[in-house]
CSV table of C-alpha atoms and ligand atoms in Angstrom, one decimal:
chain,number,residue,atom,x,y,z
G,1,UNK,CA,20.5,18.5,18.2
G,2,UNK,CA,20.5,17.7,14.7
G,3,UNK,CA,17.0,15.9,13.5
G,4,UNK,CA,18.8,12.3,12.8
G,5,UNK,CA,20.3,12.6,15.8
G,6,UNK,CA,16.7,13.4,17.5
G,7,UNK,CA,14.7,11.0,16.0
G,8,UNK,CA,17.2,8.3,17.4
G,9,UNK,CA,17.7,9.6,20.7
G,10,UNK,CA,15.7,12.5,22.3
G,11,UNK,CA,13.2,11.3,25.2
G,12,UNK,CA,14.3,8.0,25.7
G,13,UNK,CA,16.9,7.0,28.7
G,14,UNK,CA,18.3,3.6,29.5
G,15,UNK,CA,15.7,2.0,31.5
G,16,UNK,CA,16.4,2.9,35.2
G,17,UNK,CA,16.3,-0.5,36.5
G,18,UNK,CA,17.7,-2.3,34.0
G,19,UNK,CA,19.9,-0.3,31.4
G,20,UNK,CA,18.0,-2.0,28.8
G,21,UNK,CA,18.8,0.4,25.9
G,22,UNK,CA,15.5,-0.1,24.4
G,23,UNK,CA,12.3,1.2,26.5
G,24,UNK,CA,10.7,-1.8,27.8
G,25,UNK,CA,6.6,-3.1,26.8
G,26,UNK,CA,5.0,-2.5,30.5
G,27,UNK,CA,2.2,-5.1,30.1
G,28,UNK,CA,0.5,-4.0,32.8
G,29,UNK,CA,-3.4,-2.1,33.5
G,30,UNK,CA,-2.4,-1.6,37.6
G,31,UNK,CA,0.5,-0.8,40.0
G,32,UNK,CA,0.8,-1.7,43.6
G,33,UNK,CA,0.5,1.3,46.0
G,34,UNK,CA,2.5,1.8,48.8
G,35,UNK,CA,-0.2,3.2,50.6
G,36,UNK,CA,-3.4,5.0,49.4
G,37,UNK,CA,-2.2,7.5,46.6
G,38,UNK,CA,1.5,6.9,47.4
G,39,UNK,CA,3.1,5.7,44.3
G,40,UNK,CA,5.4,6.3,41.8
G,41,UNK,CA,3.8,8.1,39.1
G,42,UNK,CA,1.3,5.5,37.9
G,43,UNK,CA,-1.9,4.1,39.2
G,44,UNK,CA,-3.9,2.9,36.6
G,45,UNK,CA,-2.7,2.1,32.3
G,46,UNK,CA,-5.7,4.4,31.2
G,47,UNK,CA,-4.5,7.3,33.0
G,48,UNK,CA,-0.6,6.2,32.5
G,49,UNK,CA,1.7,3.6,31.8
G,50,UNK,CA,5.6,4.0,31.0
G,51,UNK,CA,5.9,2.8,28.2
G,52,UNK,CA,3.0,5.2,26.6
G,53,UNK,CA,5.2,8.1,28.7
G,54,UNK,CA,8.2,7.9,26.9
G,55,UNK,CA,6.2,7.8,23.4
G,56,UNK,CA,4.3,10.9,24.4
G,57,UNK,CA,8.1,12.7,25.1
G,58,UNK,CA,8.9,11.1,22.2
G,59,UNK,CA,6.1,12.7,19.7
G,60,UNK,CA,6.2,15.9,21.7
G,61,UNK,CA,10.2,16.3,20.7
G,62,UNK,CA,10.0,15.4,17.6
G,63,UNK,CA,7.7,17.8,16.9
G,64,UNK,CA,9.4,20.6,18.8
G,65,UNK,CA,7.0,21.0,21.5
G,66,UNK,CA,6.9,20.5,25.0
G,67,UNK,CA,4.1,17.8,25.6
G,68,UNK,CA,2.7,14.8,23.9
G,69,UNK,CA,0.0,12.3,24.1
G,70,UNK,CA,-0.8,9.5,22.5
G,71,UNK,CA,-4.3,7.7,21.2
G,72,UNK,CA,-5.3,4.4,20.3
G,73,UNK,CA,-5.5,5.7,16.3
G,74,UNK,CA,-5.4,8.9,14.3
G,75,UNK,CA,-9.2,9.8,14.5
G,76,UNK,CA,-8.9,8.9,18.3
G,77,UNK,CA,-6.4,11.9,18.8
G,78,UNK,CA,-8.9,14.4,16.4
G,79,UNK,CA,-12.0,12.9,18.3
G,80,UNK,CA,-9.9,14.6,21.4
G,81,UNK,CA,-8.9,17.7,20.0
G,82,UNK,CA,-12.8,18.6,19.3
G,83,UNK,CA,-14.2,17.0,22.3
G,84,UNK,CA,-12.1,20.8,23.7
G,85,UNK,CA,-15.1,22.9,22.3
G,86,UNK,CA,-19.0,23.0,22.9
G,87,UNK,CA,-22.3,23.0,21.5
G,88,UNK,CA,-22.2,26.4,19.6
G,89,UNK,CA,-18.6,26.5,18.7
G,90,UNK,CA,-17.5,26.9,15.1
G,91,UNK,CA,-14.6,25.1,13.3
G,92,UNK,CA,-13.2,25.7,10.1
G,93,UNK,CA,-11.8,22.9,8.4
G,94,UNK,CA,-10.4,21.6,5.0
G,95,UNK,CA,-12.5,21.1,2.1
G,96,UNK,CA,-10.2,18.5,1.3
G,97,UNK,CA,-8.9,16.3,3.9
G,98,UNK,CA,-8.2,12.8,5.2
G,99,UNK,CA,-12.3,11.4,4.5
G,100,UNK,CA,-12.0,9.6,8.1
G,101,UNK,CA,-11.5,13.3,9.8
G,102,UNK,CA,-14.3,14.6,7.5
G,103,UNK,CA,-16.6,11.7,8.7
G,104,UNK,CA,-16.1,12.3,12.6
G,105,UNK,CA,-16.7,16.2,12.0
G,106,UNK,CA,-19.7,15.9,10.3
G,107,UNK,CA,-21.9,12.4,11.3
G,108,UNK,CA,-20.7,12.5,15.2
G,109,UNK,CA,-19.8,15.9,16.5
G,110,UNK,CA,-22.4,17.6,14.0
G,111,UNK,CA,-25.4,15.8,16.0
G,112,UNK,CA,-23.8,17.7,19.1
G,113,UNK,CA,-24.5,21.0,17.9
G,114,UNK,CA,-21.0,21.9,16.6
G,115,UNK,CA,-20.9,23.9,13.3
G,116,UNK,CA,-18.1,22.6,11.0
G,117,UNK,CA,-17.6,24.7,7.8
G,118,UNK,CA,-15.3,23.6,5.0
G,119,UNK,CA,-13.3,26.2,2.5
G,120,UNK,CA,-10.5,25.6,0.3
G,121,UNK,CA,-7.4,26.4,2.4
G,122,UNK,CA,-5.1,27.1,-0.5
G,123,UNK,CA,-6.1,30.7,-0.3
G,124,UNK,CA,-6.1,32.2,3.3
G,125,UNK,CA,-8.7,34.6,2.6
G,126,UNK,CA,-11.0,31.7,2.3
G,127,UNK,CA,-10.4,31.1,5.4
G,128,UNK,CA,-10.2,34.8,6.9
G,129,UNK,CA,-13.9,35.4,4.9
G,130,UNK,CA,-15.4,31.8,6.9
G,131,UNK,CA,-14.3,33.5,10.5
G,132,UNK,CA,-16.8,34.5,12.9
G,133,UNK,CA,-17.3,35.3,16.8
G,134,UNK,CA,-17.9,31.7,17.3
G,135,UNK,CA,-15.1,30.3,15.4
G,136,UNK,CA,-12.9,28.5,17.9
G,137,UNK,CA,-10.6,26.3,16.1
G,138,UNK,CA,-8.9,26.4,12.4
G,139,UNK,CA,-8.1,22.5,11.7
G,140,UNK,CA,-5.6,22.0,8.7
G,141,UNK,CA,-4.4,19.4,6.3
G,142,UNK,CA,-1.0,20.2,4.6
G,143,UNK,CA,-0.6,18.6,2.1
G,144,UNK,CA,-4.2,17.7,1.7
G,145,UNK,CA,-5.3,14.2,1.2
G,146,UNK,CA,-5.5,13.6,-1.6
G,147,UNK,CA,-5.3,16.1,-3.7
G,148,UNK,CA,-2.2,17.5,-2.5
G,149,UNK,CA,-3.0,21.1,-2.2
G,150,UNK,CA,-0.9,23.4,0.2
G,151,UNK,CA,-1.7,25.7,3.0
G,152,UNK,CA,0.1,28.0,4.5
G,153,UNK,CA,0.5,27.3,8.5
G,154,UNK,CA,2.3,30.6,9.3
G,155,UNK,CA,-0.1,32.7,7.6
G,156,UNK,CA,-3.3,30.7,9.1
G,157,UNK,CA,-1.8,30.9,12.1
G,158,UNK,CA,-1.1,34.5,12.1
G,159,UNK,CA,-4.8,35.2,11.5
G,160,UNK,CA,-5.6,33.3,13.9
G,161,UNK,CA,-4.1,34.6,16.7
G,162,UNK,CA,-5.6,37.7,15.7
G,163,UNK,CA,-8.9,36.2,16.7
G,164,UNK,CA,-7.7,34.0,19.3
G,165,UNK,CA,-8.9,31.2,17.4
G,166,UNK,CA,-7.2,28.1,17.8
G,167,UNK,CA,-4.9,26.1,15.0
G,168,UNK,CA,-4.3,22.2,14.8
G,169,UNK,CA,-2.5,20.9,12.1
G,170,UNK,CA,-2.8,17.0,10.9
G,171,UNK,CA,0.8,16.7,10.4
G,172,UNK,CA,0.4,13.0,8.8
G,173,UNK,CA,1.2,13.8,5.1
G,174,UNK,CA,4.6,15.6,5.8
G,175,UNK,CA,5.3,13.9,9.1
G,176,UNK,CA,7.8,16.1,11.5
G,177,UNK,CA,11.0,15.0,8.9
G,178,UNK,CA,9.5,17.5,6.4
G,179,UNK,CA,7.5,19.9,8.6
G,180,UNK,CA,7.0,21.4,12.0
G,181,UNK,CA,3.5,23.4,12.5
G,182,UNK,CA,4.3,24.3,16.6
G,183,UNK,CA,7.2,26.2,15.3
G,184,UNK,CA,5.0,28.1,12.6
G,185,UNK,CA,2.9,28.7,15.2
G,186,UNK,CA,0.2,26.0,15.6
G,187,UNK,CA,-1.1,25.5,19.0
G,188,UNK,CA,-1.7,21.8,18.6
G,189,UNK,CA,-0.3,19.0,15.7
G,190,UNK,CA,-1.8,15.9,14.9
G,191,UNK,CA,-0.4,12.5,13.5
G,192,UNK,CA,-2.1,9.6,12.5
G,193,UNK,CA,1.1,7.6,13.7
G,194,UNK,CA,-0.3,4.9,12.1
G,195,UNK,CA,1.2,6.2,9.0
G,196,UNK,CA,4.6,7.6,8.6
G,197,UNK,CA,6.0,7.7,12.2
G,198,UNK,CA,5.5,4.0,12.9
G,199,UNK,CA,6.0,3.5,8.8
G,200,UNK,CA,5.7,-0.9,8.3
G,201,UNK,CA,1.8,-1.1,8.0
G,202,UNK,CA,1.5,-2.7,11.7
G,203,UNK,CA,0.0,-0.5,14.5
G,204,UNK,CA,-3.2,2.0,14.9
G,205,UNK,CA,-2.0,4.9,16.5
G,206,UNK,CA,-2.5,8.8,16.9
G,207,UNK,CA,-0.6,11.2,18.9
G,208,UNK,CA,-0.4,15.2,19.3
G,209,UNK,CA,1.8,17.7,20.4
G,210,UNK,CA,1.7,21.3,22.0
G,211,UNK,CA,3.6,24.0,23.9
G,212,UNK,CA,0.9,25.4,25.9
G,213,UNK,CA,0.2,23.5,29.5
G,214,UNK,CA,-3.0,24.6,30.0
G,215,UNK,CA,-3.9,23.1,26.8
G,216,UNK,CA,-2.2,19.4,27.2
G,217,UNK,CA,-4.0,19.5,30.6
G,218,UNK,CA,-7.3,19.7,29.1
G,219,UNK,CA,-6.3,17.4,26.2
G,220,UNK,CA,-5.1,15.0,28.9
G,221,UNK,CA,-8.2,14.9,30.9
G,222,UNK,CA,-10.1,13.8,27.7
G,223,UNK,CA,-7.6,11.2,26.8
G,224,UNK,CA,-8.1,9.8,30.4
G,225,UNK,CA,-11.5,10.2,31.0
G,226,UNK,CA,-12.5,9.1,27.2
G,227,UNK,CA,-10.1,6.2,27.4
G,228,UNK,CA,-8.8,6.2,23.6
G,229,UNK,CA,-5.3,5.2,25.0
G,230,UNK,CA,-3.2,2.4,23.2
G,231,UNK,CA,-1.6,-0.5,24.5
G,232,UNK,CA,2.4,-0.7,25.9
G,233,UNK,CA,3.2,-3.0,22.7
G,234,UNK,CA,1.2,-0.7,20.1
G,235,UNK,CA,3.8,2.3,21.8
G,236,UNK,CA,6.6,0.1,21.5
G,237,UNK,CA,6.3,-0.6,17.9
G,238,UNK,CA,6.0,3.4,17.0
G,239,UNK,CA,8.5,4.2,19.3
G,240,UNK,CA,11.2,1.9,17.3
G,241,UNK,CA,9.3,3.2,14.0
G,242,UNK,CA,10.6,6.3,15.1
G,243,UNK,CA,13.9,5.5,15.1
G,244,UNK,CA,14.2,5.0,11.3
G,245,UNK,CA,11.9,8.1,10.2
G,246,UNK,CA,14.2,10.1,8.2
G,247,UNK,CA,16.2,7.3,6.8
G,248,UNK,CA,12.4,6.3,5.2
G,249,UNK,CA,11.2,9.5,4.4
G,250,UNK,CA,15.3,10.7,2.7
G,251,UNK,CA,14.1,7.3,0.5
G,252,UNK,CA,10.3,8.3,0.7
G,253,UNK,CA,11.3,11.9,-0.7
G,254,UNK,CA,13.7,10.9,-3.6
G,255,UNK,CA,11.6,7.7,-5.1
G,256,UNK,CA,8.5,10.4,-4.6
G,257,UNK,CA,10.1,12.9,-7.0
G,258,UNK,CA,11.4,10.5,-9.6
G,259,UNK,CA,7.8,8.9,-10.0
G,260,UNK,CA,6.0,12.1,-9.8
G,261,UNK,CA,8.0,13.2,-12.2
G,262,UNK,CA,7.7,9.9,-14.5
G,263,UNK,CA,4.4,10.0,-14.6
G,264,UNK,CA,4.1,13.7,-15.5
G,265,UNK,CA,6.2,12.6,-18.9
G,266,UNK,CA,3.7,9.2,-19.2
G,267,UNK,CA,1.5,9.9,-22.5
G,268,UNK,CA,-1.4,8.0,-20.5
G,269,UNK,CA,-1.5,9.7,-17.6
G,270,UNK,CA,-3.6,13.7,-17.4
G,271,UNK,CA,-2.6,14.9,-14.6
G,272,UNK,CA,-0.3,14.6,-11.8
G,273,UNK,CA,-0.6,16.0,-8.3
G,274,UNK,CA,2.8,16.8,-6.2
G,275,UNK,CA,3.8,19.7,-4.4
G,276,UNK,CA,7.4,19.4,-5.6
G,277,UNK,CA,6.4,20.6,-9.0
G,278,UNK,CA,7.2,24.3,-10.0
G,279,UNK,CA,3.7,25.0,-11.2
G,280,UNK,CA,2.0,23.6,-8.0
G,281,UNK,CA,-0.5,26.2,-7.2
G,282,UNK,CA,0.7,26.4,-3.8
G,283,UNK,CA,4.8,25.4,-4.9
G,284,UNK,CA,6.1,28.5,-3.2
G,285,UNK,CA,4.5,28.0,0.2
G,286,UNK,CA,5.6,23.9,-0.1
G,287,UNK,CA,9.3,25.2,-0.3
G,288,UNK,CA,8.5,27.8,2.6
G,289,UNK,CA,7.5,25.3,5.1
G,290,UNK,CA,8.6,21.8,4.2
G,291,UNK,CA,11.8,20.5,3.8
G,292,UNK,CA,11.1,18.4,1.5
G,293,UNK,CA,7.8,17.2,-0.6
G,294,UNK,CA,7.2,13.4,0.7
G,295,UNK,CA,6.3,10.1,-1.5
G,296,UNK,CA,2.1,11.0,-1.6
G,297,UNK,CA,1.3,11.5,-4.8
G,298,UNK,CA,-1.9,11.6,-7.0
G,299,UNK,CA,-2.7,11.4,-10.6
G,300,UNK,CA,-5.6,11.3,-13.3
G,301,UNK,CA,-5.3,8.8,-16.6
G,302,UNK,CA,-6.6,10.1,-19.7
G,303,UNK,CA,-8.9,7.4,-20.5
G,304,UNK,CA,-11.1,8.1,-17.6
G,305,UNK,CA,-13.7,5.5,-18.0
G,306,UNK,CA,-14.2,3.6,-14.7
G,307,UNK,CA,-13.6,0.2,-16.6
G,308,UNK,CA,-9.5,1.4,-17.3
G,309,UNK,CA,-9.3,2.9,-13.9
G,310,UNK,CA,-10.4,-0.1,-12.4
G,311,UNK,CA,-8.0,-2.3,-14.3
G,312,UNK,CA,-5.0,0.1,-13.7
G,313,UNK,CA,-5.4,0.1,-10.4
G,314,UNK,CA,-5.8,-3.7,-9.9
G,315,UNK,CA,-2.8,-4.4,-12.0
G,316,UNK,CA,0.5,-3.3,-10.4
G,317,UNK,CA,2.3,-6.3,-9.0
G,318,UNK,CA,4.8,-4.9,-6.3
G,319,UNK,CA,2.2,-1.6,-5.6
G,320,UNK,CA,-0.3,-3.4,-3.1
G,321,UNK,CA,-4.2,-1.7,-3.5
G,322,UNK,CA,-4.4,-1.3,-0.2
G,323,UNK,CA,-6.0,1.9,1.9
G,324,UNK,CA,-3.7,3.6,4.1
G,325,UNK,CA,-0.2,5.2,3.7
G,326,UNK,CA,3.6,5.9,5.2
G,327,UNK,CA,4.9,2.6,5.2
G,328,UNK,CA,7.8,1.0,4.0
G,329,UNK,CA,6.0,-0.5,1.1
G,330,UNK,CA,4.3,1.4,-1.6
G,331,UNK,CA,0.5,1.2,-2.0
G,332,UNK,CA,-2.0,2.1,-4.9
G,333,UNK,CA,-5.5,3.7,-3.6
G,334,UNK,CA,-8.5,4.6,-5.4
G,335,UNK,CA,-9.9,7.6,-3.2
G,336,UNK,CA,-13.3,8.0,-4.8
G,337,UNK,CA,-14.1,4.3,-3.6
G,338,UNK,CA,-11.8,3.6,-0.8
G,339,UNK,CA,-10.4,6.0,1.5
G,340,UNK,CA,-12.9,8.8,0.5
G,341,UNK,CA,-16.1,6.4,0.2
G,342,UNK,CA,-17.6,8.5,3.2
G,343,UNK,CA,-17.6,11.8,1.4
G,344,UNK,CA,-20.7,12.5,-0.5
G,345,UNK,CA,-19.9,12.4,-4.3
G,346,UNK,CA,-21.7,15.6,-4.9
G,347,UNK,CA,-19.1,17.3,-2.3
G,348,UNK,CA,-16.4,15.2,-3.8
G,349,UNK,CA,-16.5,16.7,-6.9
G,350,UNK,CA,-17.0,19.7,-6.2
G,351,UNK,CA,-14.0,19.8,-4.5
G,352,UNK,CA,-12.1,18.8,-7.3
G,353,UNK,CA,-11.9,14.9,-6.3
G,354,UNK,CA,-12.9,13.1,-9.3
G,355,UNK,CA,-13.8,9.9,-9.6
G,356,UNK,CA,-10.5,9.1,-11.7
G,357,UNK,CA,-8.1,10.5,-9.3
G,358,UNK,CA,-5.4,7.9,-8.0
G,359,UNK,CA,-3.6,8.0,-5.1
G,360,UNK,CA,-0.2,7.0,-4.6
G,361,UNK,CA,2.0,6.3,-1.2
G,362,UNK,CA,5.3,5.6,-2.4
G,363,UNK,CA,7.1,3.5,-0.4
G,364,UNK,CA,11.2,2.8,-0.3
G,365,UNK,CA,11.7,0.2,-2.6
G,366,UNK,CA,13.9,0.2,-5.7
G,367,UNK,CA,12.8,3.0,-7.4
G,368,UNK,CA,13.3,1.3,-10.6
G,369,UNK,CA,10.9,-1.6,-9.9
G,370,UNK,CA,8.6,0.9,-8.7
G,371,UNK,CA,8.8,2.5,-12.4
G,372,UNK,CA,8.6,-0.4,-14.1
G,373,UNK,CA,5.4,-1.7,-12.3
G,374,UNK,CA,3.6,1.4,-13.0
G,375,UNK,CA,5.0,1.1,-16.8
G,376,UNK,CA,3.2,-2.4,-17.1
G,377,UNK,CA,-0.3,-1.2,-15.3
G,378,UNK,CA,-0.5,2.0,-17.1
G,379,UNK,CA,0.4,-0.1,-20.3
H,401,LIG,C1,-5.0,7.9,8.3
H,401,LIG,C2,-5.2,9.3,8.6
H,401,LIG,C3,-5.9,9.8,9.7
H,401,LIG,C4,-6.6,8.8,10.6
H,401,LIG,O1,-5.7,8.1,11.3
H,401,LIG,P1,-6.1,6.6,11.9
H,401,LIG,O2,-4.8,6.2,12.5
H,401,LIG,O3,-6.4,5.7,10.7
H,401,LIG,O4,-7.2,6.7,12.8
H,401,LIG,C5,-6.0,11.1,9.8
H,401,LIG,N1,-5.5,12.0,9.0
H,401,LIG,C6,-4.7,11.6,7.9
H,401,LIG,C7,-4.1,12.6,7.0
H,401,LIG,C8,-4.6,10.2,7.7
H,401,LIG,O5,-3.9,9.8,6.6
């Protein structure tokens, strides 16, 4: 089945008692038992409700593997995926990543006696240098957040395998119309569904998806006994954002790549951050594993005193500053005091995040507004 054709169709059925053609909200927390244990399937909406079943076949198809589950956000589903390991295990993560995932790692799960250590993924020997007996898990970001840098799944995951370390892969920036970890050989991949998969800036959700059984029945106990689950109507809403994903992200891809490349030709603006660009570091892996290179971009202004940074960003009239990304509507972010407050400023810079860097999430408007706003806030 073609991806259009998936998106629109694969795991949902007409409603068995019904026909209804789109999966109903079961607004429900308990189910009537014909007897003790004797029931059909559900007992309890922590541990299951129907609606939450056909979005967990749902992400799990999409992303070419075999189970799903959902969470009530992104950091919900990451919280689950390391809640797998103990005190003792390592993890290697991004140096640049989504500051939300960087926050759980390293004020909650540090205190429990996990070691997180953080390399620049661009360069897999980084990564292959950081590996020790204790390292358990590789978590990437591809493209990173927000810088935009690249890392190669197949070759992590080769690697990996070699030391039969796990890989996850936040799949949020691409989404699965652009790129498909499982079939690069991640064990697990991430969304923060909250962004492109339900894509109109109206639910908190998370989700993952594997192959391996042994793995979603571990994942599943956690989601259960943790409780992070999200509510029939929160499902509903990402399963019909679903439904429209490539359409956005065809729209997401092609207004990406005419601003990215507008603002590369602005006199005002330094530098611009987009793996669609020939001299991207990481270009050649982008075109390897994505089908496309997505509507996140970032950029530096020359002038790079806080006072014009602050007035660009707070002067586009159709680009909403606003955190978050993936939606139909394009937003303006300014990393260094929004999304990636939590990271220390020290770190921050260090790893190349300055404090002028602005990030982009282009939406599906007219392109040609879009240009024209930025034209009159960059001035
Ligand atoms: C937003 C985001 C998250 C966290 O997801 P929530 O739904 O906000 O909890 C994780 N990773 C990336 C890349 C994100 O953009």
């Amino acid at each position: 089945m073609k991806q259009a054709t998936q998106f629109i169709h694969v795991g949902i059925e007409p409603d068995a008692s019904t026909g209804a053609i789109m999966t109903p909200i079961y607004q429900t927390s308990t189910y009537v038992q014909e007897a003790p244990d004797v029931h059909k399937g559900y007992d309890y909406s922590r541990a299951g409700n129907p609606t939450r079943t056909v979005l967990e076949n749902v992400c799990a198809a999409i992303e070419n593997g075999k189970y799903g589950l959902v969470f009530s956000s992104g950091v919900a589903a990451t919280d689950a995926v390391i809640k797998l390991f103990k005190p003792g295990d390592e993890i290697i993560a991004s140096n640049d990543m989504y500051g939300g995932t960087f926050r759980l790692f390293s004020k909650v799960f540090e205190k429990f006696g996990l070691k997180f250590h953080y390399v620049n993924m661009s360069y897999v020997a980084n990564i292959q240098n950081t590996i020790n007996s204790n390292t358990k898990l590789i978590w990437i970001e591809t493209p990173t957040n927000p810088l935009m840098n690249i890392v190669d799944i197949a070759a992590t995951c080769s690697l990996a395998k070699q030391h039969n370390i796990k890989v996850c892969v936040d799949n949020t920036f691409a989404s699965p119309y652009l790129q498909n970890p499982l079939d690069l050989g991640a064990d697990i991949v991430m969304h923060s569904s909250t962004k492109y998969l339900s894509g109109h800036s109206d639910v908190i959700q998370g989700c993952l998806s594997m192959n391996d059984k042994a793995l979603y029945d571990d994942l599943y106990f956690i989601q259960k006994s943790c409780g992070a689950v999200p509510g029939p109507q929160d499902c509903f809403l990402v399963l019909r954002g679903i439904k429209t994903l490539h359409v956005r992200m065809q729209r997401h891809c092609e207004n990406g790549e005419k601003i990215a490349n507008y603002l590369r030709n602005h006199p005002k603006v330094a530098k611009v951050y987009w793996p669609g660009f020939e001299d991207h570091p990481n270009h050649a892996i982008a075109k390897k594993q994505m089908r496309g290179f997505g509507g996140m971009i970032s950029f530096e202004l020359k002038d790079e005193s806080a006072e014009e940074l602050k007035r660009m960003v707070s002067s586009t009239k159709i680009i909403a500053l606003a955190e978050s990304l993936g939606g139909v509507e394009s937003l303006i972010n300014h990393p260094a005091t929004m999304t990636h407050a939590s990271v220390a400023k020290e770190q921050r810079l260090k790893n190349g995040l300055k404090d002028s860097l602005i990030r982009l999430s282009i939406g599906i408007e007219d392109v040609d507004d879009l240009i024209e706003d930025l034209k009159q806030a960059i001035g």
